[in-house]
């Protein structure tokens, strides 16, 4: 009798279990606006931010909707210097020399894409001497063509062009004695990029007045004559120097006396501000500007010493220019430019502009304008001296600094 094997036990099927869902992948598109903007703060420069913001609509919307982010980014990343525009004899438009920074490809791309040849400006064969720069602020050039009696405000990066008429002739009404116009100044708004004002100053033998153009109204407004200046000029037609801008206001120093005419651009009112006596008649040695945090400052040179002064209450309780610091730059400049100084050379350190705490200056040998010289920058905060470019110049030049583009600002924004 053969033995029979019992059948194998049946395996009991277990009920199917629900498969666990894999966590959703986190991408940059799922980040909140606050976290995204914190990432954008770590970008190296303004051109890098522009490239990132234009990558998709959500990125652009996040940047445009936050004025507080705009302020924080500006505090961390100063607006970059793109290059210099130069007035050149015999040319109908200014020339441009870029700052070459290989470490920032986005900045290099911004230079390549800019209309630095100013091709959008109207061209007239019979207009002589052509277009001349009269001011440059926040990435916008203010140009004058006396042959066609046109004024142009032009941004070479965005290629936004505004053509303005000349100021009305009524500005000379009520003048006393000799009358002269001192050119034009450009005023921009950090809160509303794209809007601007243009100021033209005129004076008679002892008073000043201004006419103001607004891009909002597209019209000129004539301001009243000021009171008489505290020290009268010595019968000369020109008794004020070129305009300087600092902390949003405009300053014209007297050619011989120790004071400046000041235009408060908010109240549109003229006042007079004293200068130290050692700067009397020395307009080529000093300039007005502003620090990184917007404080009004006066920067001047004595030899290779660079001094910075602030308008504040002195030890006698009087508002005055108080020297805050001084920097001996001779050895550092000679080392940076790989230059030497001969005993017979009279080298002048000229301060050209002070913008956002950066002093733009150049050392040149007096008496030989044909020799090329180095254009330098000096940061008042870090005390860092930097070489910018090396070339000759025969007339005025203007640092060209990229501004916050209007494309990164929304119309309906929340703080």
Tab-separated table of C-alpha atoms in Angstrom:
chain	number	residue	atom	x	y	z
A	1	UNK	CA	0.000	0.000	0.000
A	2	UNK	CA	1.666	3.126	-1.253
A	3	UNK	CA	1.719	6.236	0.903
A	4	UNK	CA	-0.048	9.312	-0.508
A	5	UNK	CA	1.524	12.728	0.018
A	6	UNK	CA	-0.827	15.376	1.366
A	7	UNK	CA	-1.426	18.279	-1.026
A	8	UNK	CA	0.722	21.336	-0.386
A	9	UNK	CA	-0.994	24.018	1.648
A	10	UNK	CA	-2.445	26.822	-0.362
A	11	UNK	CA	-0.832	30.151	0.040
A	12	UNK	CA	-3.130	32.693	1.426
A	13	UNK	CA	-3.331	35.810	-0.650
A	14	UNK	CA	-3.013	38.980	1.300
A	15	UNK	CA	-5.216	41.919	0.379
A	16	UNK	CA	-3.445	44.428	-1.861
A	17	UNK	CA	-1.922	47.348	0.002
A	18	UNK	CA	-2.066	50.922	-1.224
A	19	UNK	CA	1.192	51.995	-2.823
A	20	UNK	CA	2.818	54.931	-1.044
A	21	UNK	CA	3.032	58.046	-3.208
A	22	UNK	CA	6.466	59.448	-3.890
A	23	UNK	CA	6.880	63.005	-2.563
A	24	UNK	CA	6.449	65.684	-5.192
A	25	UNK	CA	9.740	66.980	-6.514
A	26	UNK	CA	10.587	70.513	-5.398
A	27	UNK	CA	11.611	72.807	-8.234
A	28	UNK	CA	12.402	76.471	-8.376
A	29	UNK	CA	8.992	77.079	-9.915
A	30	UNK	CA	7.292	75.815	-6.723
A	31	UNK	CA	9.177	78.155	-4.400
A	32	UNK	CA	7.349	80.977	-2.691
A	33	UNK	CA	8.040	84.514	-3.844
A	34	UNK	CA	9.828	85.351	-0.584
A	35	UNK	CA	12.217	82.408	-0.923
A	36	UNK	CA	12.736	83.110	-4.616
A	37	UNK	CA	13.643	86.735	-3.924
A	38	UNK	CA	16.077	85.634	-1.210
A	39	UNK	CA	17.798	83.507	-3.856
A	40	UNK	CA	17.855	86.435	-6.281
A	41	UNK	CA	19.583	88.580	-3.651
A	42	UNK	CA	22.594	86.273	-3.986
A	43	UNK	CA	23.060	87.000	-7.677
A	44	UNK	CA	26.327	88.841	-8.388
A	45	UNK	CA	25.049	91.907	-10.245
A	46	UNK	CA	22.095	93.780	-11.698
A	47	UNK	CA	22.606	92.326	-15.228
A	48	UNK	CA	22.455	88.821	-13.693
A	49	UNK	CA	19.165	89.697	-12.008
A	50	UNK	CA	17.720	91.012	-15.276
A	51	UNK	CA	18.636	87.775	-17.057
A	52	UNK	CA	17.138	85.632	-14.267
A	53	UNK	CA	13.941	87.687	-13.946
A	54	UNK	CA	13.255	87.498	-17.668
A	55	UNK	CA	13.609	83.696	-17.681
A	56	UNK	CA	9.901	83.175	-16.930
A	57	UNK	CA	6.811	85.192	-16.050
A	58	UNK	CA	6.619	84.075	-12.414
A	59	UNK	CA	10.190	85.244	-11.776
A	60	UNK	CA	9.484	88.613	-13.386
A	61	UNK	CA	6.229	89.019	-11.442
A	62	UNK	CA	7.994	88.324	-8.142
A	63	UNK	CA	10.667	90.953	-8.800
A	64	UNK	CA	8.255	93.561	-10.135
A	65	UNK	CA	5.813	93.230	-7.234
A	66	UNK	CA	8.282	93.968	-4.428
A	67	UNK	CA	9.719	97.467	-3.955
A	68	UNK	CA	11.305	96.222	-0.713
A	69	UNK	CA	13.307	93.657	-2.704
A	70	UNK	CA	14.409	96.435	-5.054
A	71	UNK	CA	15.730	98.451	-2.118
A	72	UNK	CA	17.525	95.435	-0.577
A	73	UNK	CA	19.130	94.461	-3.879
A	74	UNK	CA	20.384	98.011	-4.424
A	75	UNK	CA	21.896	98.054	-0.943
A	76	UNK	CA	23.804	94.816	-1.607
A	77	UNK	CA	24.699	95.388	-5.262
A	78	UNK	CA	25.638	98.921	-6.364
A	79	UNK	CA	24.589	99.805	-9.876
A	80	UNK	CA	27.458	98.673	-12.116
A	81	UNK	CA	29.711	100.999	-14.057
A	82	UNK	CA	29.424	100.077	-17.747
A	83	UNK	CA	32.000	102.478	-19.169
A	84	UNK	CA	32.627	106.131	-20.019
A	85	UNK	CA	31.220	108.419	-22.689
A	86	UNK	CA	33.654	111.011	-24.057
A	87	UNK	CA	33.139	114.227	-25.944
A	88	UNK	CA	35.429	114.103	-28.973
A	89	UNK	CA	36.302	117.069	-31.163
A	90	UNK	CA	35.146	116.705	-34.758
A	91	UNK	CA	32.584	113.952	-34.055
A	92	UNK	CA	28.823	114.412	-34.323
A	93	UNK	CA	28.160	111.937	-31.479
A	94	UNK	CA	30.131	111.110	-28.314
A	95	UNK	CA	32.439	108.091	-28.172
A	96	UNK	CA	32.264	105.231	-25.667
A	97	UNK	CA	34.919	103.179	-23.858
A	98	UNK	CA	33.684	100.087	-21.969
A	99	UNK	CA	34.952	98.763	-18.664
A	100	UNK	CA	36.219	95.244	-19.351
A	101	UNK	CA	35.393	92.863	-16.506
A	102	UNK	CA	35.877	89.265	-17.571
A	103	UNK	CA	34.557	87.974	-14.236
A	104	UNK	CA	30.989	89.115	-14.994
A	105	UNK	CA	29.713	87.692	-18.306
A	106	UNK	CA	26.236	89.173	-17.748
A	107	UNK	CA	27.712	92.662	-17.491
A	108	UNK	CA	29.715	92.029	-20.650
A	109	UNK	CA	26.533	90.927	-22.411
A	110	UNK	CA	24.791	94.134	-21.291
A	111	UNK	CA	27.569	96.193	-22.879
A	112	UNK	CA	27.357	94.216	-26.120
A	113	UNK	CA	23.604	94.730	-26.317
A	114	UNK	CA	23.656	98.461	-25.569
A	115	UNK	CA	23.394	101.095	-28.302
A	116	UNK	CA	26.641	102.789	-27.304
A	117	UNK	CA	26.932	104.309	-30.800
A	118	UNK	CA	23.651	106.195	-30.163
A	119	UNK	CA	22.148	105.133	-33.482
A	120	UNK	CA	18.602	106.071	-32.448
A	121	UNK	CA	19.408	109.765	-32.181
A	122	UNK	CA	18.031	111.798	-35.098
A	123	UNK	CA	20.728	112.503	-37.662
A	124	UNK	CA	20.967	115.771	-39.590
A	125	UNK	CA	23.776	116.312	-42.082
A	126	UNK	CA	23.696	120.093	-41.766
A	127	UNK	CA	23.572	120.140	-37.960
A	128	UNK	CA	26.890	121.284	-36.548
A	129	UNK	CA	28.441	120.419	-34.112
A	130	UNK	CA	25.941	117.578	-33.666
A	131	UNK	CA	24.926	115.882	-30.408
A	132	UNK	CA	26.795	116.719	-27.210
A	133	UNK	CA	26.314	115.125	-23.795
A	134	UNK	CA	25.331	117.605	-21.106
A	135	UNK	CA	24.566	115.119	-18.315
A	136	UNK	CA	24.486	111.392	-17.577
A	137	UNK	CA	22.554	109.873	-14.684
A	138	UNK	CA	21.187	106.435	-13.897
A	139	UNK	CA	21.901	104.933	-17.287
A	140	UNK	CA	20.287	107.840	-19.141
A	141	UNK	CA	22.133	110.341	-21.327
A	142	UNK	CA	20.988	113.932	-21.686
A	143	UNK	CA	22.168	115.310	-25.030
A	144	UNK	CA	21.891	118.671	-26.748
A	145	UNK	CA	21.914	119.482	-30.460
A	146	UNK	CA	22.158	123.241	-30.850
A	147	UNK	CA	22.026	122.987	-34.634
A	148	UNK	CA	18.526	121.490	-34.582
A	149	UNK	CA	17.550	123.004	-31.198
A	150	UNK	CA	16.699	119.591	-29.797
A	151	UNK	CA	17.289	117.941	-26.437
A	152	UNK	CA	17.310	114.146	-26.116
A	153	UNK	CA	17.050	111.869	-23.079
A	154	UNK	CA	18.288	108.455	-24.184
A	155	UNK	CA	18.942	105.144	-22.415
A	156	UNK	CA	21.349	103.127	-24.608
A	157	UNK	CA	20.517	99.851	-22.808
A	158	UNK	CA	16.712	100.002	-23.019
A	159	UNK	CA	16.870	102.256	-26.135
A	160	UNK	CA	14.133	104.471	-24.702
A	161	UNK	CA	14.357	107.861	-26.466
A	162	UNK	CA	12.611	111.104	-25.487
A	163	UNK	CA	12.969	114.248	-27.611
A	164	UNK	CA	12.412	117.558	-25.833
A	165	UNK	CA	11.937	121.093	-27.126
A	166	UNK	CA	14.265	123.874	-26.044
A	167	UNK	CA	13.231	125.930	-22.981
A	168	UNK	CA	10.946	128.915	-23.623
A	169	UNK	CA	12.603	132.262	-24.264
A	170	UNK	CA	10.498	133.826	-21.496
A	171	UNK	CA	13.077	132.582	-19.000
A	172	UNK	CA	15.082	135.785	-19.591
A	173	UNK	CA	12.134	138.013	-18.766
A	174	UNK	CA	12.894	140.362	-15.865
A	175	UNK	CA	16.659	139.988	-16.088
A	176	UNK	CA	19.014	142.625	-14.704
A	177	UNK	CA	22.152	143.214	-16.731
A	178	UNK	CA	24.112	140.395	-18.303
A	179	UNK	CA	22.258	137.128	-18.875
A	180	UNK	CA	23.671	133.626	-19.343
A	181	UNK	CA	22.418	130.019	-19.439
A	182	UNK	CA	24.513	127.307	-17.780
A	183	UNK	CA	23.327	124.171	-19.548
A	184	UNK	CA	21.105	121.335	-18.403
A	185	UNK	CA	20.856	118.769	-15.602
A	186	UNK	CA	19.032	115.437	-15.488
A	187	UNK	CA	16.996	114.404	-12.439
A	188	UNK	CA	15.786	110.802	-12.100
A	189	UNK	CA	13.509	109.043	-9.622
A	190	UNK	CA	14.555	105.766	-7.963
A	191	UNK	CA	10.945	104.972	-7.107
A	192	UNK	CA	9.584	105.464	-10.635
A	193	UNK	CA	12.237	104.354	-13.157
A	194	UNK	CA	11.638	105.805	-16.583
A	195	UNK	CA	10.382	109.190	-15.375
A	196	UNK	CA	12.715	112.179	-15.341
A	197	UNK	CA	13.050	115.949	-15.087
A	198	UNK	CA	15.435	118.313	-16.849
A	199	UNK	CA	16.625	121.532	-15.197
A	200	UNK	CA	18.222	124.467	-17.003
A	201	UNK	CA	19.782	127.240	-14.907
A	202	UNK	CA	20.195	130.858	-16.020
A	203	UNK	CA	21.536	133.903	-14.226
A	204	UNK	CA	21.807	137.639	-14.649
A	205	UNK	CA	24.384	139.824	-12.902
A	206	UNK	CA	23.371	138.744	-9.370
A	207	UNK	CA	20.388	136.337	-9.421
A	208	UNK	CA	19.536	132.877	-10.730
A	209	UNK	CA	16.401	131.196	-11.998
A	210	UNK	CA	15.592	127.794	-13.477
A	211	UNK	CA	13.207	126.236	-15.933
A	212	UNK	CA	12.127	122.622	-15.334
A	213	UNK	CA	10.890	120.020	-17.822
A	214	UNK	CA	8.837	117.048	-16.582
A	215	UNK	CA	8.434	113.813	-18.537
A	216	UNK	CA	5.017	113.497	-16.904
A	217	UNK	CA	3.586	116.797	-18.163
A	218	UNK	CA	5.925	117.090	-21.195
A	219	UNK	CA	6.184	120.804	-20.614
A	220	UNK	CA	8.589	123.404	-19.211
A	221	UNK	CA	7.853	125.349	-16.020
A	222	UNK	CA	9.710	128.592	-15.251
A	223	UNK	CA	10.681	129.207	-11.613
A	224	UNK	CA	10.852	132.711	-10.075
A	225	UNK	CA	14.088	134.669	-9.849
A	226	UNK	CA	16.091	134.007	-6.683
A	227	UNK	CA	17.194	136.647	-4.231
A	228	UNK	CA	20.506	138.373	-4.913
A	229	UNK	CA	23.623	136.273	-4.369
A	230	UNK	CA	25.547	136.979	-1.124
A	231	UNK	CA	28.757	138.017	-2.935
A	232	UNK	CA	28.413	139.783	-6.248
A	233	UNK	CA	30.519	138.686	-9.227
A	234	UNK	CA	33.210	141.012	-10.521
A	235	UNK	CA	31.404	142.192	-13.629
A	236	UNK	CA	32.037	138.996	-15.596
A	237	UNK	CA	29.293	137.317	-17.584
A	238	UNK	CA	30.089	133.819	-16.279
A	239	UNK	CA	30.212	133.703	-12.479
A	240	UNK	CA	29.063	130.125	-11.770
A	241	UNK	CA	30.819	126.824	-12.528
A	242	UNK	CA	29.355	123.628	-13.962
A	243	UNK	CA	26.530	122.011	-12.058
A	244	UNK	CA	27.090	119.188	-9.572
A	245	UNK	CA	24.472	116.842	-8.182
A	246	UNK	CA	24.295	115.313	-4.712
A	247	UNK	CA	21.530	113.836	-2.587
A	248	UNK	CA	19.027	114.748	-5.302
A	249	UNK	CA	19.827	118.485	-5.272
A	250	UNK	CA	21.829	120.650	-7.690
A	251	UNK	CA	24.886	122.756	-6.809
A	252	UNK	CA	26.691	125.509	-8.728
A	253	UNK	CA	29.913	126.831	-7.183
A	254	UNK	CA	30.952	130.450	-7.623
A	255	UNK	CA	34.014	130.959	-9.816
A	256	UNK	CA	35.747	133.279	-7.306
A	257	UNK	CA	33.765	133.303	-4.055
A	258	UNK	CA	33.475	130.625	-1.337
A	259	UNK	CA	29.846	129.617	-1.753
A	260	UNK	CA	27.497	127.577	-3.919
A	261	UNK	CA	24.026	128.173	-5.318
A	262	UNK	CA	21.779	125.254	-4.314
A	263	UNK	CA	18.498	124.192	-5.909
A	264	UNK	CA	16.309	122.038	-3.665
A	265	UNK	CA	14.688	119.851	-6.329
A	266	UNK	CA	11.808	118.844	-4.049
A	267	UNK	CA	10.702	122.330	-2.983
A	268	UNK	CA	12.145	123.910	-6.165
A	269	UNK	CA	13.693	126.693	-4.097
A	270	UNK	CA	17.134	128.343	-4.279
A	271	UNK	CA	19.447	128.757	-1.290
A	272	UNK	CA	23.154	129.520	-0.827
A	273	UNK	CA	25.694	127.255	0.893
A	274	UNK	CA	29.113	128.380	2.135
A	275	UNK	CA	32.352	126.656	1.166
A	276	UNK	CA	35.637	126.502	3.125
A	277	UNK	CA	37.873	129.450	2.296
A	278	UNK	CA	40.706	127.143	1.196
A	279	UNK	CA	38.468	126.015	-1.704
A	280	UNK	CA	37.683	129.569	-2.793
A	281	UNK	CA	38.177	129.787	-6.554
A	282	UNK	CA	39.477	126.188	-6.664
A	283	UNK	CA	36.622	124.525	-8.512
A	284	UNK	CA	38.973	122.090	-10.269
A	285	UNK	CA	40.010	120.562	-6.920
A	286	UNK	CA	36.656	119.511	-5.464
A	287	UNK	CA	33.251	118.146	-6.330
A	288	UNK	CA	29.904	117.500	-4.672
A	289	UNK	CA	28.401	114.017	-4.520
A	290	UNK	CA	26.843	111.445	-2.240
A	291	UNK	CA	27.847	108.389	-0.252
A	292	UNK	CA	26.396	104.895	-0.628
A	293	UNK	CA	23.676	105.708	1.924
A	294	UNK	CA	22.781	108.985	0.176
A	295	UNK	CA	24.612	111.471	2.438
A	296	UNK	CA	25.743	114.705	0.837
A	297	UNK	CA	29.528	114.932	0.731
A	298	UNK	CA	32.258	117.213	-0.567
A	299	UNK	CA	35.407	115.513	-1.861
A	300	UNK	CA	38.569	117.492	-2.623
A	301	UNK	CA	42.257	116.861	-3.222
A	302	UNK	CA	45.467	118.468	-2.018
A	303	UNK	CA	48.298	116.868	-3.945
A	304	UNK	CA	47.717	113.120	-3.629
A	305	UNK	CA	45.622	113.505	-0.461
A	306	UNK	CA	41.914	112.822	-0.910
A	307	UNK	CA	39.608	114.379	1.708
A	308	UNK	CA	35.920	113.812	2.355
A	309	UNK	CA	33.760	116.368	4.206
A	310	UNK	CA	30.153	116.241	5.389
A	311	UNK	CA	27.724	119.104	5.958
A	312	UNK	CA	26.876	118.872	9.666
A	313	UNK	CA	26.986	120.736	12.969
A	314	UNK	CA	30.557	121.551	13.981
A	315	UNK	CA	32.003	122.067	17.472
A	316	UNK	CA	30.588	125.612	17.574
A	317	UNK	CA	27.050	124.384	16.876
A	318	UNK	CA	27.012	125.782	13.334
A	319	UNK	CA	26.230	123.883	10.133
A	320	UNK	CA	29.497	123.619	8.247
A	321	UNK	CA	31.652	121.379	6.079
A	322	UNK	CA	33.505	119.132	8.546
A	323	UNK	CA	36.394	116.988	7.279
A	324	UNK	CA	35.597	113.376	8.134
A	325	UNK	CA	38.574	111.505	6.715
A	326	UNK	CA	41.625	111.781	4.491
A	327	UNK	CA	43.431	109.257	2.311
A	328	UNK	CA	47.035	109.442	1.089
A	329	UNK	CA	46.875	107.787	-2.337
A	330	UNK	CA	50.201	108.596	-4.016
A	331	UNK	CA	51.956	105.277	-3.378
A	332	UNK	CA	48.819	103.242	-4.057
A	333	UNK	CA	48.091	105.064	-7.332
A	334	UNK	CA	51.665	104.764	-8.594
A	335	UNK	CA	51.700	101.068	-7.706
A	336	UNK	CA	48.326	100.376	-9.330
A	337	UNK	CA	49.182	102.215	-12.533
A	338	UNK	CA	52.786	100.918	-12.579
A	339	UNK	CA	53.918	104.496	-12.925
A	340	UNK	CA	56.743	106.616	-11.603
A	341	UNK	CA	56.887	110.231	-10.624
A	342	UNK	CA	59.728	112.435	-11.813
A	343	UNK	CA	60.704	115.456	-9.777
A	344	UNK	CA	59.929	117.743	-12.706
A	345	UNK	CA	56.436	116.350	-13.298
A	346	UNK	CA	53.517	118.296	-11.887
A	347	UNK	CA	50.913	115.566	-11.411
A	348	UNK	CA	47.390	116.621	-10.532
A	349	UNK	CA	44.857	114.256	-8.995
A	350	UNK	CA	41.514	115.435	-10.340
A	351	UNK	CA	38.217	114.327	-8.802
A	352	UNK	CA	35.567	114.102	-11.498
A	353	UNK	CA	32.464	112.700	-9.793
A	354	UNK	CA	31.221	111.058	-6.590
A	355	UNK	CA	28.293	108.666	-7.099
A	356	UNK	CA	26.962	106.127	-4.579
A	357	UNK	CA	30.112	106.379	-2.494
A	358	UNK	CA	32.468	105.825	-5.451
A	359	UNK	CA	34.962	108.583	-6.291
A	360	UNK	CA	35.909	108.754	-9.976
A	361	UNK	CA	39.234	110.469	-10.522
A	362	UNK	CA	42.319	110.582	-12.708
A	363	UNK	CA	45.952	111.578	-12.193
A	364	UNK	CA	47.474	113.438	-15.124
A	365	UNK	CA	50.644	115.363	-15.856
A	366	UNK	CA	49.861	119.054	-16.047
A	367	UNK	CA	50.738	120.744	-19.320
A	368	UNK	CA	50.613	117.698	-21.614
A	369	UNK	CA	47.001	116.866	-22.550
A	370	UNK	CA	48.117	114.395	-25.237
A	371	UNK	CA	49.467	111.848	-22.761
A	372	UNK	CA	47.024	109.050	-21.870
A	373	UNK	CA	46.093	108.669	-18.226
A	374	UNK	CA	44.408	106.117	-16.004
A	375	UNK	CA	40.780	106.520	-15.007
A	376	UNK	CA	40.455	105.325	-11.416
A	377	UNK	CA	37.729	104.658	-8.874
A	378	UNK	CA	38.014	104.779	-5.088
A	379	UNK	CA	35.361	103.317	-2.788
A	380	UNK	CA	34.861	105.479	0.314
A	381	UNK	CA	33.459	102.500	2.243
A	382	UNK	CA	36.019	99.788	1.461
A	383	UNK	CA	38.906	102.149	0.587
A	384	UNK	CA	39.585	100.054	-2.505
A	385	UNK	CA	41.324	101.693	-5.463
A	386	UNK	CA	40.541	100.215	-8.882
A	387	UNK	CA	41.903	100.835	-12.370
A	388	UNK	CA	39.129	101.341	-14.920
A	389	UNK	CA	40.635	102.258	-18.292
A	390	UNK	CA	43.601	103.997	-19.890
A	391	UNK	CA	43.186	106.582	-22.641
A	392	UNK	CA	43.528	110.221	-23.638
A	393	UNK	CA	40.760	112.767	-23.401
A	394	UNK	CA	40.424	116.351	-24.551
A	395	UNK	CA	37.051	117.400	-23.231
A	396	UNK	CA	34.319	116.325	-20.844
A	397	UNK	CA	33.646	112.691	-20.005
A	398	UNK	CA	30.811	110.968	-18.153
A	399	UNK	CA	30.708	107.700	-16.163
A	400	UNK	CA	27.914	105.522	-17.558
A	401	UNK	CA	26.231	103.490	-14.808
A	402	UNK	CA	23.484	100.942	-15.433
A	403	UNK	CA	20.230	101.754	-13.647
A	404	UNK	CA	17.319	99.626	-12.483
A	405	UNK	CA	15.416	98.904	-15.725
A	406	UNK	CA	11.732	99.914	-15.947
A	407	UNK	CA	10.912	96.362	-17.089
A	408	UNK	CA	11.588	95.178	-13.517
A	409	UNK	CA	9.096	97.602	-11.986
A	410	UNK	CA	5.363	96.888	-11.869
A	411	UNK	CA	2.712	99.538	-12.127
A	412	UNK	CA	0.530	98.060	-9.398
A	413	UNK	CA	2.917	97.091	-6.636
A	414	UNK	CA	2.671	96.395	-2.945
A	415	UNK	CA	5.344	97.317	-0.429
